[in-house]
Coordinates of C-alpha atoms and ligand atoms in Angstrom, one line a residue:
M1 CA 21.0 -14.0 2.8
Q2 CA 17.1 -13.6 2.1
P3 CA 14.5 -11.8 4.3
E4 CA 12.5 -13.3 6.7
V5 CA 8.6 -11.9 6.3
R6 CA 5.8 -12.6 8.2
H7 CA 2.2 -10.9 8.2
V8 CA -0.4 -9.5 10.1
L9 CA -4.1 -9.5 8.8
H10 CA -6.8 -7.1 9.0
E11 CA -9.9 -9.2 7.8
P12 CA -12.3 -6.2 7.7
T13 CA -10.3 -4.8 4.5
S14 CA -8.4 -8.1 3.8
T15 CA -5.2 -6.3 4.3
F16 CA -1.4 -7.8 4.7
S17 CA 0.9 -6.0 7.0
Y18 CA 4.2 -7.0 6.7
L19 CA 7.0 -7.3 8.7
V20 CA 10.3 -7.8 6.9
W21 CA 13.4 -8.6 8.3
D22 CA 17.2 -9.9 8.1
P23 CA 17.4 -12.9 9.9
E24 CA 21.0 -12.7 10.6
T25 CA 21.5 -9.0 12.1
R26 CA 17.3 -8.8 13.0
R27 CA 17.0 -5.2 12.1
G28 CA 13.9 -4.9 9.9
V29 CA 11.2 -2.9 8.4
V30 CA 7.0 -2.7 8.4
I31 CA 5.2 -2.3 5.3
D32 CA 1.9 -0.9 5.2
P33 CA 0.4 -1.1 9.3
V34 CA -3.7 -0.8 9.4
L35 CA -5.8 1.2 11.5
D36 CA -9.1 0.0 12.6
Y37 CA -11.3 2.5 11.9
D38 CA -15.5 2.1 12.3
P39 CA -16.9 4.4 9.9
A40 CA -20.6 4.0 12.0
S41 CA -19.0 5.9 14.8
G42 CA -16.1 7.5 13.7
Y43 CA -14.2 5.6 16.3
T44 CA -10.6 4.5 15.2
G45 CA -9.0 1.0 17.7
T46 CA -5.1 -0.5 17.2
E47 CA -6.0 -3.9 17.8
T48 CA -4.6 -4.8 14.4
A49 CA -1.7 -2.4 15.1
Q50 CA -0.9 -4.0 18.6
E51 CA -0.8 -7.6 16.9
L52 CA 1.7 -6.2 14.2
V53 CA 4.2 -4.8 17.4
A54 CA 3.3 -7.8 19.3
L55 CA 4.6 -9.3 16.0
V56 CA 8.0 -7.2 16.3
D57 CA 8.5 -8.1 19.7
R58 CA 8.5 -12.2 19.6
E59 CA 10.3 -12.0 16.8
G60 CA 12.6 -9.6 18.4
V61 CA 13.5 -7.2 15.4
T62 CA 14.4 -4.0 15.9
V63 CA 12.8 -1.8 13.0
D64 CA 14.8 0.7 11.0
W65 CA 11.7 1.7 8.6
V66 CA 8.0 2.0 8.2
L67 CA 6.9 2.2 4.6
E68 CA 3.8 2.7 2.8
T69 CA 3.8 1.7 -0.7
H70 CA 1.3 4.2 -1.3
A71 CA -1.5 6.8 -0.1
H72 CA -4.4 3.4 0.4
A73 CA -8.2 4.1 -0.4
D74 CA -9.6 1.2 1.7
H75 CA -7.9 1.6 5.1
L76 CA -6.3 3.9 7.4
S77 CA -2.4 3.6 8.3
A78 CA -1.2 2.9 11.4
A79 CA 2.0 4.3 10.6
P80 CA 1.9 7.3 13.9
F81 CA 0.8 4.6 16.5
V82 CA 3.3 1.8 15.1
R83 CA 6.0 4.1 14.9
A84 CA 5.4 5.5 18.3
R85 CA 5.7 1.6 20.0
L86 CA 8.8 0.9 18.1
G87 CA 11.4 3.9 19.0
H88 CA 9.9 6.2 16.1
P89 CA 11.3 4.6 13.1
P90 CA 11.5 6.9 10.2
L91 CA 8.5 6.8 7.7
G92 CA 8.9 6.3 4.2
V93 CA 6.8 6.3 1.0
G94 CA 7.0 7.2 -2.8
E95 CA 7.8 11.0 -3.7
G96 CA 4.6 10.7 -5.8
I97 CA 3.0 11.2 -2.8
R98 CA 3.0 15.1 -3.2
T99 CA 0.6 15.1 -6.3
V100 CA -1.7 13.3 -4.7
Q101 CA -1.4 15.2 -1.9
E102 CA -2.3 18.3 -4.2
R103 CA -5.3 16.9 -5.9
F104 CA -6.6 15.7 -2.6
K105 CA -6.2 18.9 -0.6
A106 CA -7.8 20.4 -3.7
L107 CA -10.8 18.2 -3.6
F108 CA -11.0 18.2 0.6
Q109 CA -10.4 21.8 0.7
L110 CA -8.2 21.3 3.3
E111 CA -6.6 24.1 5.7
A112 CA -4.1 26.6 3.7
A113 CA -1.5 25.4 6.0
F114 CA -1.6 21.8 4.9
A115 CA 1.7 21.1 3.1
T116 CA 1.5 19.4 -0.4
D117 CA 5.2 18.7 -0.7
G118 CA 5.5 15.5 1.2
R119 CA 7.1 16.9 4.7
Q120 CA 4.5 15.0 6.9
F121 CA 6.9 11.7 5.9
D122 CA 10.3 11.3 6.8
H123 CA 11.8 10.1 3.7
L124 CA 10.4 10.3 0.1
F125 CA 11.7 7.9 -2.0
T126 CA 12.5 8.1 -5.8
D127 CA 13.2 5.3 -8.2
G128 CA 15.4 3.1 -8.3
E129 CA 16.8 4.6 -4.7
A130 CA 18.4 1.9 -2.8
F131 CA 18.0 1.2 1.0
A132 CA 19.2 -1.4 3.0
V133 CA 17.2 -4.1 5.6
G134 CA 20.1 -4.6 8.1
R135 CA 22.7 -6.6 5.7
I136 CA 20.3 -7.2 2.8
P137 CA 19.9 -4.5 0.1
G138 CA 16.7 -3.1 -0.6
R139 CA 15.6 -0.8 -3.6
V140 CA 12.6 1.1 -4.6
L141 CA 10.4 1.2 -7.8
H142 CA 7.7 3.5 -8.9
T143 CA 5.1 1.2 -9.9
P144 CA 1.9 3.7 -10.3
G145 CA -1.3 2.8 -12.3
H146 CA -3.1 1.7 -9.3
T147 CA -2.1 5.6 -7.5
S148 CA 0.3 8.0 -9.1
D149 CA 2.5 7.5 -6.1
H150 CA 2.5 3.7 -6.1
V151 CA 5.7 2.0 -5.3
T152 CA 7.4 -1.5 -4.9
Y153 CA 9.8 -2.3 -2.5
V154 CA 12.3 -5.1 -3.5
I155 CA 14.2 -6.6 -0.4
G156 CA 16.2 -9.4 -1.5
D157 CA 14.6 -12.1 -3.1
A158 CA 11.3 -10.4 -2.0
A159 CA 9.0 -7.6 -3.8
F160 CA 6.5 -6.0 -1.9
V161 CA 4.2 -5.0 -4.4
G162 CA 1.3 -3.6 -2.8
D163 CA -1.4 -3.1 -4.8
T164 CA 0.3 -3.7 -8.1
L165 CA -0.1 -7.3 -8.4
F166 CA -3.0 -9.6 -6.3
M167 CA -2.9 -13.0 -6.6
P168 CA -2.8 -14.7 -9.9
D169 CA -6.5 -15.8 -9.6
A170 CA -7.6 -12.0 -9.1
G171 CA -5.7 -10.4 -11.3
T172 CA -4.5 -6.8 -10.3
A173 CA -6.0 -3.9 -8.3
R174 CA -8.4 -1.5 -9.6
C175 CA -7.2 1.4 -12.2
D176 CA -10.2 4.1 -11.5
F177 CA -9.4 6.1 -8.1
P178 CA -7.9 9.6 -8.5
G179 CA -4.8 9.0 -10.5
G180 CA -5.0 5.9 -11.6
D181 CA -4.8 4.2 -15.2
P182 CA -5.0 0.5 -16.6
A183 CA -2.4 1.3 -19.3
I184 CA 0.1 2.4 -17.1
L185 CA -0.5 -0.6 -14.6
Y186 CA 0.0 -2.9 -17.6
R187 CA 3.5 -1.2 -18.2
T188 CA 4.4 -1.1 -14.3
V189 CA 3.4 -4.9 -14.5
Q190 CA 5.8 -5.9 -17.7
R191 CA 8.6 -3.7 -15.9
L192 CA 8.3 -5.8 -12.8
F193 CA 8.1 -9.3 -15.2
Q194 CA 11.2 -7.8 -16.7
E195 CA 13.4 -6.5 -14.0
L196 CA 12.2 -9.5 -11.3
P197 CA 13.9 -12.8 -11.5
E198 CA 11.2 -15.6 -11.9
S199 CA 12.2 -17.1 -8.7
T200 CA 11.1 -13.4 -6.9
R201 CA 8.9 -14.1 -4.0
V202 CA 5.8 -11.6 -4.6
F203 CA 3.9 -10.4 -1.2
V204 CA 0.5 -8.6 -2.2
L205 CA -1.0 -5.9 -0.2
H206 CA -4.6 -7.6 -0.6
D207 CA -6.4 -11.0 -1.1
Y208 CA -10.0 -11.2 -1.2
A209 CA -9.6 -15.3 -1.6
P210 CA -12.1 -15.2 -4.7
G211 CA -14.1 -18.2 -5.0
G212 CA -14.1 -18.7 -1.5
R213 CA -10.9 -20.4 -1.4
E214 CA -8.0 -20.0 1.3
R215 CA -6.4 -16.5 1.9
M216 CA -2.7 -15.9 0.4
G217 CA -0.6 -13.3 0.2
E218 CA 2.4 -14.7 -1.5
T219 CA 3.3 -15.8 -5.2
T220 CA 6.1 -15.6 -7.3
I221 CA 7.3 -13.7 -10.4
G222 CA 7.3 -16.7 -12.5
E223 CA 3.5 -17.7 -11.4
Q224 CA 2.4 -14.2 -11.9
R225 CA 3.8 -14.6 -15.6
R226 CA 2.5 -17.8 -16.1
S227 CA -1.0 -17.6 -14.6
N228 CA -2.5 -13.8 -14.0
I229 CA -5.5 -14.0 -15.3
Q230 CA -5.2 -10.2 -16.3
V231 CA -1.9 -9.3 -17.1
G232 CA -0.4 -12.8 -17.4
D233 CA 2.2 -13.0 -20.5
G234 CA 0.2 -13.3 -23.3
I235 CA -2.4 -10.9 -22.6
S236 CA -2.0 -7.0 -24.3
E237 CA -2.3 -3.7 -22.9
A238 CA -5.2 -2.9 -24.7
E239 CA -6.7 -6.4 -23.9
Y240 CA -6.2 -5.5 -20.0
A241 CA -7.1 -2.1 -20.0
D242 CA -10.4 -2.9 -21.9
R243 CA -11.0 -5.5 -19.4
R244 CA -10.0 -3.3 -16.1
R245 CA -12.1 -0.1 -17.4
A246 CA -15.1 -2.4 -17.5
R247 CA -14.7 -4.4 -14.1
D248 CA -13.8 -1.0 -12.4
R249 CA -17.1 0.6 -14.0
S250 CA -19.0 -2.2 -11.7
L251 CA -17.3 -1.6 -8.6
T252 CA -18.6 0.8 -5.9
L253 CA -15.7 3.2 -4.1
P254 CA -14.4 0.9 -0.9
T255 CA -16.4 2.0 2.3
L256 CA -13.4 3.8 3.8
I257 CA -12.3 5.8 0.6
I258 CA -13.3 9.1 2.0
P259 CA -11.5 8.9 5.5
S260 CA -8.3 7.0 4.3
V261 CA -7.3 9.7 1.8
Q262 CA -7.8 12.2 4.0
V263 CA -5.5 10.6 6.7
N264 CA -3.3 8.8 4.6
I265 CA -1.5 12.1 2.9
R266 CA -1.2 13.2 6.4
A267 CA 1.0 10.2 7.2
G268 CA -1.7 8.5 8.9
E269 CA -2.3 11.7 11.2
F270 CA -5.9 13.1 11.5
P271 CA -6.5 16.8 10.4
P272 CA -6.2 19.3 13.5
A273 CA -8.5 19.4 16.3
E274 CA -11.0 22.2 15.9
A275 CA -11.8 24.4 18.6
N276 CA -13.9 22.0 20.8
G277 CA -10.8 19.6 20.7
V278 CA -12.3 17.0 18.2
R279 CA -10.9 16.1 14.9
Y280 CA -12.9 15.7 12.0
L281 CA -13.5 14.3 8.8
K282 CA -15.1 16.0 5.7
V283 CA -17.3 13.9 2.7
P284 CA -17.5 16.1 -0.6
V285 CA -21.4 15.6 -1.7
D286 CA -21.9 14.8 -5.2
A287 CA -17.7 15.8 -6.0
F288 CA -15.5 12.5 -5.4
P289 CA -14.2 12.1 -9.0
R290 CA -13.2 8.3 -11.0
A291 CA -10.5 8.4 -13.2
Y292 CA -13.0 7.2 -15.9
Ligands
LIG301 FE1 -4.7 0.7 -2.7

């Protein structure tokens, strides 16, 4: 039995949030829910997250986990909203989140009480850890390179690779955020190519629809090996890393990186309210690091 997969698209950041379930038991998981956020006004919104909850309701799925592939830099997580609407299923992330919390606690000079042991999440997955979606076996693979905490969730014949791979005509995600490294991403992709059968369905987190083609989120390991323009078979680590670094140097940072990382290392919560009851985010001036 293989899982059913549906997505909700967050247009402003081209992000696919996934609902994955076992059709026999109708038990499922939500992966990478997105909170709407307007950086100009500082207002949040739950329209996209409500769409995801409506999808869960429509399909009659009981959600047993909300999962994050990594501490995203381009969007804020809607995990708290989605969990509250779905009966508080536990929130899982890779154990590497602790290093990310340490890094950004220092950069943002967060309050002393901010814990960097991952306790804001309900479960920290280790590499190779098994879990289940209904009766379908799942496992977690640590897939660093884009970020150091990144994990891939393999559920039956489907792999939710987050930002490890884009669609074959788009290559991979960038590797210049703090903790990113193209050589490590290359090795991660080789591992996925070796460990997962060619027929594995691959679901990506983002698709920016290069060349104006239709947006797509699903491919296979075989297609990635044959035709990924940046890391397909036959491309060396050095070749990939050189091209990736050159490309990354030409990219501006995502619009929401500064709010995103502050919220996402708190499992989607905002910093505690100040004396006037308002929650604030910080902007480090002339201080945001790049990996290279
Ligand atoms: Fe990302």
